[in-house]
Short mmCIF file of C-alpha atoms in Angstrom, two decimals:
data_model
loop_
_atom_site.label_atom_id
_atom_site.label_comp_id
_atom_site.label_asym_id
_atom_site.label_seq_id
_atom_site.Cartn_x
_atom_site.Cartn_y
_atom_site.Cartn_z
CA MET D 22 107.43 131.63 67.26
CA THR D 23 107.83 135.02 65.65
CA ALA D 24 111.08 136.90 66.13
CA LEU D 25 110.93 140.41 67.50
CA PRO D 26 111.57 143.26 65.07
CA LEU D 27 115.24 144.24 65.05
CA ASP D 28 114.60 147.56 66.78
CA GLN D 29 113.09 145.71 69.77
CA GLN D 30 116.05 143.30 70.04
CA LEU D 31 118.54 146.11 70.65
CA ALA D 32 119.19 147.98 73.90
CA GLN D 33 116.59 150.55 74.85
CA LEU D 34 116.07 152.94 77.72
CA LEU D 35 113.37 152.09 80.24
CA THR D 36 111.26 155.23 80.48
CA PRO D 37 107.86 156.02 81.97
CA GLU D 38 106.44 155.59 78.45
CA THR D 39 107.93 152.11 77.98
CA LEU D 40 107.28 150.90 81.54
CA PRO D 41 103.89 149.30 80.67
CA ARG D 42 105.70 147.01 78.21
CA LEU D 43 107.25 145.14 81.16
CA ASP D 44 103.99 143.17 81.38
CA HIS D 45 104.96 141.49 78.09
CA LEU D 46 108.26 140.16 79.47
CA SER D 47 107.02 137.47 81.87
CA CYS D 48 108.40 134.67 79.66
CA SER D 49 111.10 136.54 77.78
CA PRO D 50 114.82 136.52 78.50
CA THR D 51 115.59 140.11 79.38
CA LEU D 52 118.62 141.89 80.77
CA PHE D 53 118.40 145.13 82.72
CA GLN D 54 121.45 147.21 83.43
CA GLU D 55 122.22 150.69 84.64
CA TYR D 56 122.32 153.33 81.92
CA ILE D 57 125.90 154.50 81.46
CA SER D 58 126.56 157.60 79.40
CA GLY D 59 129.63 158.12 77.29
CA ASP D 60 131.36 156.93 74.15
CA ASP D 61 131.32 153.24 73.29
CA TYR D 62 134.57 151.33 72.97
CA ARG D 63 135.01 147.83 71.54
CA VAL D 64 138.26 146.01 72.26
CA HIS D 65 138.90 143.03 70.01
CA VAL D 66 141.46 140.61 71.35
CA ILE D 67 142.97 138.32 68.71
CA GLY D 68 145.65 136.15 70.30
CA ASP D 69 147.95 138.69 71.95
CA GLN D 70 146.87 141.62 69.78
CA THR D 71 144.24 144.22 70.62
CA PHE D 72 142.25 146.52 68.38
CA VAL D 73 140.40 149.39 70.04
CA THR D 74 137.46 150.99 68.26
CA ARG D 75 135.70 154.15 69.48
CA ILE D 76 132.05 154.56 68.50
CA VAL D 77 130.02 157.73 68.92
CA ALA D 78 126.31 157.70 68.11
CA GLN D 79 123.24 159.62 69.26
CA ASN D 80 121.20 156.50 69.99
CA VAL D 81 121.60 154.64 73.29
CA ASP D 82 122.53 151.54 71.24
CA TYR D 83 124.85 152.44 68.37
CA ARG D 84 123.77 149.30 66.52
CA ARG D 85 120.31 150.85 66.13
CA SER D 86 121.91 153.99 64.72
CA SER D 87 123.80 152.04 62.09
CA ILE D 88 121.16 149.43 61.23
CA VAL D 89 117.67 150.63 61.98
CA GLU D 90 117.65 154.39 62.28
CA ASN D 91 120.21 155.23 59.59
CA GLU D 92 121.60 157.93 61.88
CA GLN D 93 125.09 159.33 61.79
CA ILE D 94 127.55 157.10 63.58
CA HIS D 95 131.23 157.90 64.01
CA VAL D 96 133.59 154.92 64.17
CA GLU D 97 137.36 155.29 64.46
CA PRO D 98 140.42 153.58 65.91
CA GLY D 99 140.60 154.40 69.60
CA THR D 100 143.08 154.26 72.44
CA LEU D 101 142.82 152.88 75.96
CA PRO D 102 145.47 152.55 78.65
CA TYR D 103 148.02 149.75 78.25
CA GLU D 104 146.93 148.26 81.59
CA THR D 105 143.34 147.97 80.36
CA LEU D 106 144.41 146.24 77.16
CA SER D 107 146.70 143.87 79.07
CA ARG D 108 143.76 142.93 81.29
CA CYS D 109 141.59 142.32 78.22
CA ILE D 110 144.19 139.92 76.82
CA ALA D 111 144.68 138.14 80.16
CA PHE D 112 140.93 137.79 80.73
CA THR D 113 140.37 136.43 77.22
CA HIS D 114 143.15 133.87 77.70
CA SER D 115 141.86 132.93 81.19
CA LEU D 116 138.57 131.91 79.57
CA GLY D 117 140.43 129.68 77.10
CA LEU D 118 139.50 131.93 74.18
CA ALA D 119 141.71 132.92 71.27
CA ALA D 120 139.55 135.94 70.46
CA SER D 121 136.98 138.13 72.16
CA GLY D 122 135.16 141.40 71.79
CA MET D 123 134.85 143.46 74.96
CA ASP D 124 132.45 146.37 75.17
CA PHE D 125 133.11 149.41 77.35
CA LYS D 126 131.61 152.83 78.01
CA HIS D 127 133.97 155.73 78.64
CA GLN D 128 132.13 158.21 80.80
CA PRO D 129 132.75 161.96 80.55
CA SER D 130 134.24 161.76 84.08
CA GLY D 131 137.00 159.50 82.69
CA ARG D 132 135.65 156.31 84.29
CA LEU D 133 135.83 153.27 82.00
CA VAL D 134 132.99 150.80 82.56
CA ALA D 135 133.12 147.22 81.24
CA LEU D 136 129.77 146.05 79.85
CA GLU D 137 130.35 142.57 78.46
CA LEU D 138 132.68 140.11 76.78
CA ASN D 139 131.57 138.47 73.54
CA PRO D 140 133.21 135.05 73.08
CA TYR D 141 132.29 134.94 69.38
CA PRO D 142 132.63 138.61 68.48
CA GLN D 143 131.33 140.21 65.34
CA PHE D 144 134.28 142.11 63.91
CA THR D 145 133.60 142.99 60.28
CA PHE D 146 131.52 146.08 61.20
CA TYR D 147 134.41 147.47 63.27
CA ASP D 148 137.03 146.44 60.73
CA ARG D 149 135.15 148.04 57.85
CA ARG D 150 134.16 151.24 59.67
CA SER D 151 137.44 151.93 61.50
CA GLY D 152 139.89 150.70 58.84
CA GLN D 153 141.67 148.48 61.35
CA PRO D 154 142.97 145.11 60.08
CA ILE D 155 140.92 142.98 62.50
CA THR D 156 139.82 140.46 59.86
CA ARG D 157 143.42 140.09 58.70
CA ALA D 158 144.50 139.45 62.31
CA VAL D 159 141.86 136.72 62.67
CA VAL D 160 142.98 135.05 59.44
CA ASP D 161 146.66 135.28 60.43
CA TYR D 162 145.91 133.83 63.85
CA LEU D 163 143.98 130.92 62.39
CA ILE D 164 146.77 130.16 59.90
CA GLN D 165 149.43 130.25 62.63
CA HIS D 166 147.42 128.26 65.17
CA GLN D 167 145.84 125.44 63.22
CA VAL D 168 144.16 122.89 65.48
CA ALA D 169 143.53 119.32 64.36
CA GLU D 170 140.87 118.57 66.97
CA THR D 171 138.74 120.78 69.18
CA ASN D 172 135.74 120.53 71.43
CA VAL D 173 134.46 123.98 70.44
CA PHE D 174 131.48 123.98 68.09
CA ALA D 175 130.28 127.30 66.75
#
């Protein structure tokens, strides 16, 4: 089986021009969701710590901007309400996870929309681009919470 090119693995808008491609999806795992405008936010939860990263890109999927298109992408530490961050920590813990990466869209109207929770989040991109010590927090957490046995295989 041949893997799809990277640009086809990332989120794309369904437009009248791309609608005929739906015929190719009969046996492909595909997720459709409402388009939500606004800045992207990634909240990394590491133990009881949170790191908020704000991402602004022209492309509908900022990963395409940074990987495929070589477009300008602005990544910086961000802020979200304390209540939101507390919920992120509580939800991560309720799933039995020590770390997570939660993706949000912050609409121009002020509405914050949760998109997904990643149980094995990629963090080096956000760490490197925003200057936040996310990798250090992961290392510190692992040192402080060594586990002799586990049933998690990743």
